[in-house]
Coordinates of C-alpha atoms in Angstrom, one line a residue:
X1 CA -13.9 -10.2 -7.7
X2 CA -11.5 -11.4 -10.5
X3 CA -7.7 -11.7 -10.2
X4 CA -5.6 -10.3 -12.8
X5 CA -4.0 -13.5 -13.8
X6 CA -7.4 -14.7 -14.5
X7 CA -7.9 -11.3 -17.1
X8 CA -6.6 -11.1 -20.7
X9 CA -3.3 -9.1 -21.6
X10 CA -5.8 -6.0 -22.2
X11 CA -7.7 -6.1 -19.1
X12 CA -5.1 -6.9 -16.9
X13 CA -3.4 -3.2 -18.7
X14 CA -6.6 -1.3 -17.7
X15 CA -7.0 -2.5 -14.6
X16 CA -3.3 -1.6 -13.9
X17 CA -4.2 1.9 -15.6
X18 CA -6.5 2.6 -13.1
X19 CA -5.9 6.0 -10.8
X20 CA -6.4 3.4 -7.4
X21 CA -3.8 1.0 -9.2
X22 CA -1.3 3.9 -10.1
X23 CA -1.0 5.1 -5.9
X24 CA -2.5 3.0 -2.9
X25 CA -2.7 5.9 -0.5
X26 CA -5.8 7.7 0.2
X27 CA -5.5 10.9 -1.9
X28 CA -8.4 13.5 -1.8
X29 CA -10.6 13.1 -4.8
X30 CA -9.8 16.2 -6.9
X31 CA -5.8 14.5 -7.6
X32 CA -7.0 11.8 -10.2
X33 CA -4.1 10.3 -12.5
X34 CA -6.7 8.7 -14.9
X35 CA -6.1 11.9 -17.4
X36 CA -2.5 12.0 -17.5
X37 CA -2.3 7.9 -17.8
X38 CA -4.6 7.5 -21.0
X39 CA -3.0 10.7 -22.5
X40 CA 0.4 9.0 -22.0
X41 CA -0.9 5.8 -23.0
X42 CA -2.1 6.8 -26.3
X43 CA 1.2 8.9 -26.5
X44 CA 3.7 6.2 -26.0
X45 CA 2.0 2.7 -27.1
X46 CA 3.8 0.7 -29.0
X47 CA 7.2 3.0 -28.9
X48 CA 10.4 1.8 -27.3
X49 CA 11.6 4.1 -24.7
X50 CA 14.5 5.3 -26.5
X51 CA 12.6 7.1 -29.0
X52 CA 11.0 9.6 -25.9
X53 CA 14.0 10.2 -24.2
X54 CA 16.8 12.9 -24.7
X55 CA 18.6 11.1 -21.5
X56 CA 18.6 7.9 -18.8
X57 CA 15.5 8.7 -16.3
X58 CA 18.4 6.4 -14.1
X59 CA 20.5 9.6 -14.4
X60 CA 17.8 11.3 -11.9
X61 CA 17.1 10.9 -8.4
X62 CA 14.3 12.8 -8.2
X63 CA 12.5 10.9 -11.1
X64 CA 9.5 9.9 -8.9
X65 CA 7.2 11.7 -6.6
X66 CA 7.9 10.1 -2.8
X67 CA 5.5 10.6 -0.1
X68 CA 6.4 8.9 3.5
X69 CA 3.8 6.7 5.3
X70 CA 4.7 5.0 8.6
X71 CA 4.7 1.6 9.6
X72 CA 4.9 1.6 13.3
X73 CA 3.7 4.9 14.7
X74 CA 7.4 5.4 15.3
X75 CA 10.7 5.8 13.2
X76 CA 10.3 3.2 10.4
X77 CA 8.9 5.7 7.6
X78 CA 8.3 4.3 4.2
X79 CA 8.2 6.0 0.8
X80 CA 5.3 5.6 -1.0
X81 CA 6.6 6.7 -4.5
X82 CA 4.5 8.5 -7.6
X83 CA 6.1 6.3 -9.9
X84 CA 6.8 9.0 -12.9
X85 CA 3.3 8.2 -15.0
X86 CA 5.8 7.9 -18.2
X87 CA 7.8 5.2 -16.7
X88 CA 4.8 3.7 -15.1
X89 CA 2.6 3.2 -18.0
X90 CA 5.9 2.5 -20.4
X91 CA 6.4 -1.1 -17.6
X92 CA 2.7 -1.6 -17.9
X93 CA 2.8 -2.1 -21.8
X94 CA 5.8 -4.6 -21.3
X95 CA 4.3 -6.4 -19.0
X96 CA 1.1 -6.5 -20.9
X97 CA 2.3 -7.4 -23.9
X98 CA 0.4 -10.7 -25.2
X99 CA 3.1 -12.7 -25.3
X100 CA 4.6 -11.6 -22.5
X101 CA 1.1 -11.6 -20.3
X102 CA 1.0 -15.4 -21.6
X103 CA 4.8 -16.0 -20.2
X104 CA 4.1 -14.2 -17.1
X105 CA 1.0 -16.2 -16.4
X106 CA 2.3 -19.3 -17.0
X107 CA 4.8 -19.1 -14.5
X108 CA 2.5 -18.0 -12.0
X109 CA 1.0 -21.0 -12.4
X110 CA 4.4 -23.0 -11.9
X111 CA 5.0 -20.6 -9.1
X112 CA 1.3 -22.2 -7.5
X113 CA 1.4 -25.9 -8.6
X114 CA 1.9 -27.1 -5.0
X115 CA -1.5 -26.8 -3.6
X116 CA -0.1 -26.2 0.1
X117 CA 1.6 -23.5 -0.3
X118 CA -1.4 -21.0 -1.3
X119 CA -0.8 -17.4 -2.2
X120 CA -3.7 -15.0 -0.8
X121 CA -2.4 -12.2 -2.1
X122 CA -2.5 -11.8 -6.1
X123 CA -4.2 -8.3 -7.1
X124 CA -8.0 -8.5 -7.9
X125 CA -10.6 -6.3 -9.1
X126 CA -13.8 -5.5 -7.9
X127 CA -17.0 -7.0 -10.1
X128 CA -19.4 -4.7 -8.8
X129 CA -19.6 -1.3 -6.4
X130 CA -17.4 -2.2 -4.4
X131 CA -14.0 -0.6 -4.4
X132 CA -10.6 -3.0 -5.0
X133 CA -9.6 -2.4 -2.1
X134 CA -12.3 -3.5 -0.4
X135 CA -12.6 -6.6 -2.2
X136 CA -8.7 -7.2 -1.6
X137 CA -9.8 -7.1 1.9
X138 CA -12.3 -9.4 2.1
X139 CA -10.2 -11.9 0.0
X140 CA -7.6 -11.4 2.8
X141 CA -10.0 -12.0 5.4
X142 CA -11.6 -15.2 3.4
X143 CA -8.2 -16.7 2.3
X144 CA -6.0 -16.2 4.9
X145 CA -7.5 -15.1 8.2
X146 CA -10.4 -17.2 8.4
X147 CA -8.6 -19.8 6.8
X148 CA -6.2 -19.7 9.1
X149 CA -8.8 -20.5 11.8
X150 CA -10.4 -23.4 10.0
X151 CA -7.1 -25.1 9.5
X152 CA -7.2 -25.7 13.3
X153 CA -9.2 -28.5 12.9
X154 CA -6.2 -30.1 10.7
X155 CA -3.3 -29.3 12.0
X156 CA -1.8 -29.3 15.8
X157 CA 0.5 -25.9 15.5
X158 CA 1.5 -22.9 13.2
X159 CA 3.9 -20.7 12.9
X160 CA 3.9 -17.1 12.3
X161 CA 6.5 -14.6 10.4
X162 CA 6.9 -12.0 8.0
X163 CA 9.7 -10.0 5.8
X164 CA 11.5 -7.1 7.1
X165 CA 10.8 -4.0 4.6
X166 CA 9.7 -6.4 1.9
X167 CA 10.0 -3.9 -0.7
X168 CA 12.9 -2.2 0.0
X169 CA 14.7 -5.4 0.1
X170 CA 13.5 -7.0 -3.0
X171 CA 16.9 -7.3 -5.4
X172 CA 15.5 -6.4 -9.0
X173 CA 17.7 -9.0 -10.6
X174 CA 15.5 -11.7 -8.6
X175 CA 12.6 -10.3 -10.6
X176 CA 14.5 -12.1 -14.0
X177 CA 15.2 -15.3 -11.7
X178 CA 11.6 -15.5 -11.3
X179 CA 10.6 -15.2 -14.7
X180 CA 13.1 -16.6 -16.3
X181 CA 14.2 -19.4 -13.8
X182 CA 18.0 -18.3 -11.9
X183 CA 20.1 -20.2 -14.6
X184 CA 18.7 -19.0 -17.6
X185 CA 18.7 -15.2 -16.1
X186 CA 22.3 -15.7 -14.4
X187 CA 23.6 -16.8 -17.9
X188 CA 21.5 -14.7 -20.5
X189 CA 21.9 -11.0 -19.5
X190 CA 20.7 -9.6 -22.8
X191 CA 17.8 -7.3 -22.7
X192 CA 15.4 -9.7 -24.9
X193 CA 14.3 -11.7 -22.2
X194 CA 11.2 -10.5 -20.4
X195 CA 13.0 -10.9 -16.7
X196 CA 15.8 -8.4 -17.7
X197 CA 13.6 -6.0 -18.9
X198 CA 11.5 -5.7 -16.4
X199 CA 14.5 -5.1 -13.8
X200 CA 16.2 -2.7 -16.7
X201 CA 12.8 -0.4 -16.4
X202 CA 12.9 -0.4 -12.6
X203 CA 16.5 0.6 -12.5
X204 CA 15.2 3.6 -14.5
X205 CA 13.0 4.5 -12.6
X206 CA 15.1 4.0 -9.8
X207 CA 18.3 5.9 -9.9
X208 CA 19.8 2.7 -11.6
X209 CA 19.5 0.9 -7.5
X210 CA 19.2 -2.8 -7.6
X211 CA 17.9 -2.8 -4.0
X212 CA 14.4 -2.0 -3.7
X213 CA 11.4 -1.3 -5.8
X214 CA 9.5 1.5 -5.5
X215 CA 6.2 1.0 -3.3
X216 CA 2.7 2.5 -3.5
X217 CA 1.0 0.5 -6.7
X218 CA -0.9 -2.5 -7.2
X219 CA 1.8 -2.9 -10.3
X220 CA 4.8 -3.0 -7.9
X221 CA 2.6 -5.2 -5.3
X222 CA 2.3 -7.5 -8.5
X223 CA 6.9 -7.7 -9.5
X224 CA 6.5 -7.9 -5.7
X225 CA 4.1 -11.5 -5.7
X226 CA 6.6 -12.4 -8.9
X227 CA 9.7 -12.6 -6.5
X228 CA 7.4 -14.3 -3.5
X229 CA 6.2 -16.7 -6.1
X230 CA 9.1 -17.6 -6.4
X231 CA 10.4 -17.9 -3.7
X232 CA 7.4 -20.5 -2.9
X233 CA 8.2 -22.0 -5.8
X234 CA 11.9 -23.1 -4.2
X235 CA 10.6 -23.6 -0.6
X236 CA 8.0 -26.0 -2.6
X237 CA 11.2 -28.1 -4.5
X238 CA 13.5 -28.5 -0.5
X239 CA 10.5 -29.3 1.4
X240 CA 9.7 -32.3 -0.9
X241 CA 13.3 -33.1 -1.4
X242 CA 15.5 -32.5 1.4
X243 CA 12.3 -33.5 4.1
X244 CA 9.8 -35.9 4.9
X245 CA 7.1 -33.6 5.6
X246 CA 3.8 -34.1 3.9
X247 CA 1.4 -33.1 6.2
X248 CA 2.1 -29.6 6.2
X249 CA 0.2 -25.9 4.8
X250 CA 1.7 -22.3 4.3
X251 CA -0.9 -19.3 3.8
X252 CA 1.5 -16.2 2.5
X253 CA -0.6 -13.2 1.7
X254 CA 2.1 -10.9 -0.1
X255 CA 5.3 -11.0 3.1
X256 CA 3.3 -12.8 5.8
X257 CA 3.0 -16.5 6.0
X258 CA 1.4 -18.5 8.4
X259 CA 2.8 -22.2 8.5
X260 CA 0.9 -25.1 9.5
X261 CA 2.0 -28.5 10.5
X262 CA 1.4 -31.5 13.0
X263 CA 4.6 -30.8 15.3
X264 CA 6.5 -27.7 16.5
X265 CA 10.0 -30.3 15.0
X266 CA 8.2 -30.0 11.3
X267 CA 7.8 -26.3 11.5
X268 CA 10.9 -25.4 12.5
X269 CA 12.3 -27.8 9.5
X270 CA 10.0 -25.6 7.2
X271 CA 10.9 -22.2 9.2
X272 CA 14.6 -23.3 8.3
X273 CA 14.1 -23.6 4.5
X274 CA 11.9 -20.5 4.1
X275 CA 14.5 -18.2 6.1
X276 CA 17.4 -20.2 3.4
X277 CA 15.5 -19.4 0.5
X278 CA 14.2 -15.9 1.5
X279 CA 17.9 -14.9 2.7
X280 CA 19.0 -15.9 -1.3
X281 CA 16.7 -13.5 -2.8
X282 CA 18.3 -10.6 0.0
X283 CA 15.2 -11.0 2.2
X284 CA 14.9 -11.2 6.1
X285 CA 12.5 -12.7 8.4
X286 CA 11.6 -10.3 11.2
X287 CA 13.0 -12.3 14.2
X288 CA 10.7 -10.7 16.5
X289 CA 7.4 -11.6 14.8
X290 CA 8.4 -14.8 14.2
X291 CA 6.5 -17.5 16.5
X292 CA 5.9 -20.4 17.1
X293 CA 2.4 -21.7 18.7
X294 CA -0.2 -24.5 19.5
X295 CA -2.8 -22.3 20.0
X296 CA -3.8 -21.4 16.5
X297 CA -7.0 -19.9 16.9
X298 CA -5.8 -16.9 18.8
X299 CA -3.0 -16.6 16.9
X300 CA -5.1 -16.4 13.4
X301 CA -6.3 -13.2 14.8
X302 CA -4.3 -10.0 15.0
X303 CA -4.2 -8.8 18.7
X304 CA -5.8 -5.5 18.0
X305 CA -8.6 -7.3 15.9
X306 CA -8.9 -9.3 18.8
X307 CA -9.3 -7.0 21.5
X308 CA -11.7 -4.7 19.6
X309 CA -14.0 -7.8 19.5
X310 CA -14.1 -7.9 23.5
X311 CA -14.3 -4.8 24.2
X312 CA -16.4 -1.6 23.2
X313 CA -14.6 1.5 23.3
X314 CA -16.7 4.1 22.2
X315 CA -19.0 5.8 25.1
X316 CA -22.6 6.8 23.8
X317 CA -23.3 10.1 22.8
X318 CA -19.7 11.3 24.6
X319 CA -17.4 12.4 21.6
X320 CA -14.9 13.2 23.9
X321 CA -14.5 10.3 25.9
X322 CA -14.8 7.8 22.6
X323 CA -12.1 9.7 21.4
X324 CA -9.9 9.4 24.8
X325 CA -10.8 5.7 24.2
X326 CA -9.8 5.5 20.8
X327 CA -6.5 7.6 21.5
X328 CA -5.4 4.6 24.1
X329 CA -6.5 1.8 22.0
X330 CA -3.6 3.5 19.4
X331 CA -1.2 3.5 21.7
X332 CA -1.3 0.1 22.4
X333 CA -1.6 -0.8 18.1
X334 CA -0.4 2.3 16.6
X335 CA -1.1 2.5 13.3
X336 CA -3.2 -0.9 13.2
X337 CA -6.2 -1.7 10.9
X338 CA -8.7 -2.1 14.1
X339 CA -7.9 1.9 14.7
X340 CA -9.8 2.5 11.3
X341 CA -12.7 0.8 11.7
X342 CA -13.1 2.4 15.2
X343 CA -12.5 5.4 13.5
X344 CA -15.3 4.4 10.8
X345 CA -17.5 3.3 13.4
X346 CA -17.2 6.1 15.9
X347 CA -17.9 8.7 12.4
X348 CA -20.9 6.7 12.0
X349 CA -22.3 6.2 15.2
X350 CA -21.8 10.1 16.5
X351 CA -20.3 12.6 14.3
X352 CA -22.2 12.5 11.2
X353 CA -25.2 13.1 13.1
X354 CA -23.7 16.0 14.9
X355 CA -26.1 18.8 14.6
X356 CA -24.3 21.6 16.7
X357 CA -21.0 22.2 17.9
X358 CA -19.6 20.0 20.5
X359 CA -19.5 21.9 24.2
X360 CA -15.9 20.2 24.4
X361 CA -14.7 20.4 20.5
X362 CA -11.2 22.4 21.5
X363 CA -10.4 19.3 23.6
X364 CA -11.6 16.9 21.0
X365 CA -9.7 18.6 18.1
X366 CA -6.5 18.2 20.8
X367 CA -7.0 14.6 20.9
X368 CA -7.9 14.2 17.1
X369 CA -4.4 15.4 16.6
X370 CA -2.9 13.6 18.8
X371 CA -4.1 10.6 17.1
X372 CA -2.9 11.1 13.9
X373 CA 0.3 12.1 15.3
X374 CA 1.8 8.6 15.6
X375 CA -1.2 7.2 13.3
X376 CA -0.6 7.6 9.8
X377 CA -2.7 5.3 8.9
X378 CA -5.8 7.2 10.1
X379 CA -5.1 10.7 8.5
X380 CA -8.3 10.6 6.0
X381 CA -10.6 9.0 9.1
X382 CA -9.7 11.6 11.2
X383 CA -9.6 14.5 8.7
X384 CA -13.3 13.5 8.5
X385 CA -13.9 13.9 12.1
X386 CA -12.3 16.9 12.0
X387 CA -14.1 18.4 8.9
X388 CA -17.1 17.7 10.8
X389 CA -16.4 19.6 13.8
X390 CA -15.3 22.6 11.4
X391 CA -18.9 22.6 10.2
X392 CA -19.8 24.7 13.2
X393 CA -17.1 26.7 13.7
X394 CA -15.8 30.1 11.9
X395 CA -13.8 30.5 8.9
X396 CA -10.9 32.9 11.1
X397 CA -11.5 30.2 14.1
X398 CA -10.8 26.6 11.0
X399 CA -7.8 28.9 9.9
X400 CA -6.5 29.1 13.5
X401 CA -6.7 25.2 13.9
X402 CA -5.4 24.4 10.8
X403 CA -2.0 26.7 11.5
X404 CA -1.9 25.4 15.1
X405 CA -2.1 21.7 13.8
X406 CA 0.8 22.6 10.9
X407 CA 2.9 23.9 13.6
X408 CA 2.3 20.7 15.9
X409 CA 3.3 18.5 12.5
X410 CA 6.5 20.5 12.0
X411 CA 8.2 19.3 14.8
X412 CA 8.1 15.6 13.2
X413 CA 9.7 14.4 10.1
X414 CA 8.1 13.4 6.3
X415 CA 4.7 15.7 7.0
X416 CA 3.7 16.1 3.7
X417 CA 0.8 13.6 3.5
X418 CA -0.9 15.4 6.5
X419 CA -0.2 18.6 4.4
X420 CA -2.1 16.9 1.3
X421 CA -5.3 16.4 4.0
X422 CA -5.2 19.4 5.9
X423 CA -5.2 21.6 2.4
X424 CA -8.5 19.7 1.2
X425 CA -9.9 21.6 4.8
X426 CA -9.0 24.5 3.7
X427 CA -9.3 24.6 -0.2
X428 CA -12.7 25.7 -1.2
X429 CA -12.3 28.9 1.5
X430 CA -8.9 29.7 0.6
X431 CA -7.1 27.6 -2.5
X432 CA -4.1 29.8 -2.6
X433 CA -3.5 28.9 1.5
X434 CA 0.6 28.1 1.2
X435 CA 1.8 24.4 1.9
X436 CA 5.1 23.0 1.7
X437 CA 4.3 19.8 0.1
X438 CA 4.7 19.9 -3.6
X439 CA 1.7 18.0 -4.2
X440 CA -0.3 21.0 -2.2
X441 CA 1.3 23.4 -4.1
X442 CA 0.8 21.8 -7.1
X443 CA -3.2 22.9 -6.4
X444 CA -2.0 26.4 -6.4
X445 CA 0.6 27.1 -8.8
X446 CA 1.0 25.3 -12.6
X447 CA 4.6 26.0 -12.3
X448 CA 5.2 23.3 -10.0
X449 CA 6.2 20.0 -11.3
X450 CA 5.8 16.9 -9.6
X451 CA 8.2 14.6 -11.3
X452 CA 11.7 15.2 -12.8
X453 CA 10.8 15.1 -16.8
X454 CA 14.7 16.4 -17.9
X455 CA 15.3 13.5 -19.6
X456 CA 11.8 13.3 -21.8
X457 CA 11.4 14.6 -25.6
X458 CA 8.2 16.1 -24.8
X459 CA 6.5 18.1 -22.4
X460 CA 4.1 16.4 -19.6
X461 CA 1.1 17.9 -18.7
X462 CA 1.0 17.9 -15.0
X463 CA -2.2 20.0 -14.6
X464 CA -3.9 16.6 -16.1
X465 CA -3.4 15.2 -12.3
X466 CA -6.4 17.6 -10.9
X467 CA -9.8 17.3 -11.8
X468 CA -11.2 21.0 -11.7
X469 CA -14.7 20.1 -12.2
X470 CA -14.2 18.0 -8.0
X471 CA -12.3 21.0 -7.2
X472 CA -15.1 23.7 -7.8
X473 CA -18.1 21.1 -6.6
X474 CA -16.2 20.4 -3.1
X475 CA -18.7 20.8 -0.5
X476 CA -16.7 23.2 2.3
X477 CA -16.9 19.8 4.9
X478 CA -15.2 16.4 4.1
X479 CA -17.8 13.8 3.1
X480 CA -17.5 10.7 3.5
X481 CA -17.6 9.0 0.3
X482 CA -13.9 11.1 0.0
X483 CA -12.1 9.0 2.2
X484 CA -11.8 5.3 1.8
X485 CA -11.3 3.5 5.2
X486 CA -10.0 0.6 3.5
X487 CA -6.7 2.3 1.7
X488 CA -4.6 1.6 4.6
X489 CA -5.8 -1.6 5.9
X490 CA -3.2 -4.0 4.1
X491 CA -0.4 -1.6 4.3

C-alpha cells in the first residue's frame, strides 16, 4: 500500500486518473471512465481552461452528473456527484503540477508535524491484487480501530465525535487557508496562488457555491484531508499554547476523531478547541455522536461490528431465515458496514452454491427488497443475491420481479442508483428495457448526455463511458467479481 503523498507528481496524477478514483460507488463493470479520462487528458494537458471554453461551467447547474446515496437508512440523502471528466481531469493537472505537488506535500507534512495528532485517512493505492479500497480499509482498521484499542493500555478515557455532512460543509475558501496559511490567502486573492485556484476550479464545477464540495472521488476525499489537515494543524498550535495537556492522542480518519487522554477534565479542554477550530472553517460536530467514555475498548468498536462478533445470524442451509436475520440486524444499523459483510458472507456460505430454485424464493426476493429499501449501502450485495435466485427462474417471471421491484422504489425519493443495478439484471435479455435514470439510459440511447458540456469548444464523447466489449461478454447472472463489498464500507 502506498499513500499518495509518498508518490511523485506523476503517479500521484494516475492514480487520481483511475476509473475507482474518478467515482467511489459501486458501478457495474461495463460504465468505466478510464477511456474518456486519458482521451481528455491527452486533449487538455498543459492548456489553461480558457482556451476550451466558449462559457463559465459556473454558469451551469447541471454541470455534474449527481447520484444520491444515503447515510442513515432514512431522510439524510447525499449526492454522490460525476464530477464533469473535463473539470475533473483539468483540477487533477493543477494539482499535479511538479511544483505545485512539491507545495502541496510540504504542507501536509506541516499539517502532520505533531505526532499525536495522527491522520489515518490520506488516500493510498494498492501494491498488489488487491483493490484500493480494500487496502483503504485495512489501513482504517490497522491505524485507527485497532489502534484505538491498543491505546487503552496508555490512556484512562477517550472521546468520540465526528463532522456533520463533512463535505457539504467544507467552505472552498478554507481549501486556500490551508494551502496557503489564512493570512497569506485572506490578503492575496489573486489567482496565482495555488490555494485560490483550487477553490476557483471547484466554484466551476460548482455553480460558483462556496459551501460544499462535491463528493464521490478519492480527489475530493483528498481537498477534503487538505481542510482537516488543517484544521489539525490549529488544534495542534491552542492545545500547546493555551493548555497544559501533554499527555494526550487524537486518531481522525477523514471526519471522525477519537481523542485520548488521562482525565475526562483534559478531554473536554481538547473537545472545546476542536469544536472552536472546526466551527471557523464552517464545520459542526454532531452533538449526538459525541461521547465521552472510560471504557475505551468497547467504544473502539462500532456497535454493529460488535454485535456481529457475538452473535451468528445466519441459519444453515435456511436462505430464508438468514435473510429474516439479516433484515433485523439492518434495522437496528441501517446502512452499517457489518450489513455487508453479512451480506458477503451469507453469498458465500449459501447462495453461490445454490443449485436449484429455492422452495421459498418469492418470500426471499420480498425480503431482499426490503433490505435494500432503507439499505443503500447493500444495493450491489443484494443485487448479487438476487441475480442468483434469477438463475432459476424464467425470463417473463425476472421481468415481473424486476417491474414489481421498480414500482416498490417509486414510492421513495433519489432511486436512480437502484435503477443503475436493477438494469445490469436485465441488460443482456433485454438492453433496450426503459429506465428513468440517465445513466441507464445512457446504455440504450447515444443521444443522452450525462453532463452539461454547453460551455466546452469541443464535443465530448460520452459513449467512451461504456465498455462494449463487458457489455456483450456479461454472463446473464451477476458474478461476484462485479460487485465490490468494500465500495461502501468508509462511506
Amino acid at each position: 500500500m502506498k499513500k499518495v503523498l509518498d508518490m511523485s507528481n506523476g503517479d500521484a496524477k494516475a492514480f487520481f486518473l483511475k476509473n475507482k478514483s474518478y467515482f467511489s460507488l459501486d458501478l457495474p463493470p461495463y460504465f468505466d471512465f478510464n477511456v474518456l479520462l486519458e482521451t481528455i487528458n491527452k486533449k487538455i494537458s498543459g492548456k489553461d481552461i480558457r482556451s476550451y471554453c466558449t462559457d463559465k461551467p459556473s454558469k451551469y447547474e447541471d454541470v455534474n452528473f449527481k447520484l444520491y446515496h444515503n447515510k442513515d437508512g432514512k431522510y439524510d440523502w447525499r449526492p454522490f456527484e460525476l464530477i464533469h471528466p473535463v473539470l475533473y481531469v483539468n483540477l487533477v493537472n493543477e494539482l499535479c503540477e511538479k511544483d505545485n505537488w512539491k507545495k502541496i506535500c510540504k504542507r501536509f507534512k506541516e499539517f502532520q508535524s505533531n505526532k499525536k495528532i495522527i491522520c489515518c485517512s490520506i488516500p493510498c493505492e494498492s501494491n498488489n491484487k488487491k483493490s484500493d479500497k480494500k487496502d483503504t480499509i485495512l489501513n482504517w482498521w490497522n491505524t485507527f480501530e485497532q489502534k484505538s484499542i491498543s491505546l487503552a493500555l496508555e490512556y484512562n478515557c477517550m472521546a468520540i465525535t465526528d463532522i456533520t455532512n463533512c463535505y457539504g460543509s467544507i467552505y472552498t475558501h478554507s481549501i486556500a487557508w490551508a494551502i496557503e496559511t489564512k493570512p497569506v490567502a485572506k490578503a492575496n486573492r489573486d489567482s496565482t496562488l495555488l490555494g485560490n485556484k483550487i477553490d476557483k476550479l471547484i466554484q466551476e464545477m460548482s455553480y460558483q457555491q462556496t459551501n460544499g464540495i462535491p463528493q464521490g472521488s478519492v480527489l475530493m476525499d483528498f481537498i477534503a484531508e487538505m481542510v482537516l489537515g488543517y484544521g489539525d494543524e490549529q488544534i495542534s498550535k491552542r492545545i500547546s499554547s493555551e493548555t497544559k495537556i501533554k499527555d494526550y492522542k487524537i486518531l481522525r480518519y477523514r471526519d471522525d476523531y477519537r481523542i485520548f487522554a488521562q482525565s475526562e477534565f483534559d478531554l473536554n479542554d481538547i473537545l472545546k478547541i476542536i469544536t472552536e477550530e472546526l466551527t471557523s472553517l464552517n464545520f459542526k460536530l454532531n452533538a449526538n455522536k459525541t461521547i465521552i467514555s472510560d471504557d475505551i475498548i468497547t467504544n473502539s468498536i462500532k456497535k454493529d461490528k460488535a454485535d456481529l462478533l457475538l452473535h451468528n445470524y445466519l441459519v444453515p442451509n435456511n436462505l430464508q431465515k438468514s435473510l429474516f436475520n439479516i433484515r433485523s440486524f439492518s434495522l437496528q444499523y441501517p446502512n452499517s458496514g457489518s450489513l455487508l459483510v453479512l451480506m458477503s458472507e451469507l453469498y458465500n456460505e449459501q447462495v453461490k452454491t445454490l443449485t436449484k430454485r429455492p422452495s421459498n424464493y418469492d418470500q426471499c426476493i420480498s425480503i431482499l427488497v426490503e433490505i435494500m429499501m432503507k439499505n443503500p449501502k447493500a444495493y450491489g450485495m443484494c443485487i448479487l443475491v438476487l441475480s442468483t435466485i434469477f438463475k432459476s427462474l424464467g425470463k417473463t417471471t425476472v421481468e415481473k420481479y424486476i417491474n414489481k421491484i421498480l414500482k416498490k422504489f417509486k414510492k421513495f425519493p433519489n432511486t436512480s442508483y437502484i435503477e443503475i443495478w436493477l438494469q445490469r439484471l436485465t441488460i443482456t435479455q433485454n438492453r433496450s428495457k426503459k429506465y428513468s435514470c440517465a445513466l441507464c439510459e445512457k446504455v440504450y440511447s447515444n443521444s443522452i448526455n450525462i453532463w452539461n458540456s454547453n460551455w466546452l469548444n469541443f464535443a465530448l464523447n460520452e459513449d467512451l463511458i461504456l465498455d462494449e466489449n463487458i457489455i456483450s461478454s456479461l454472463a446473464p447472472s451477476v458474478t461476484a467479481d462485479e460487485v465490490d463489498p468494500f465500495a461502501y464500507e468508509l462511506l
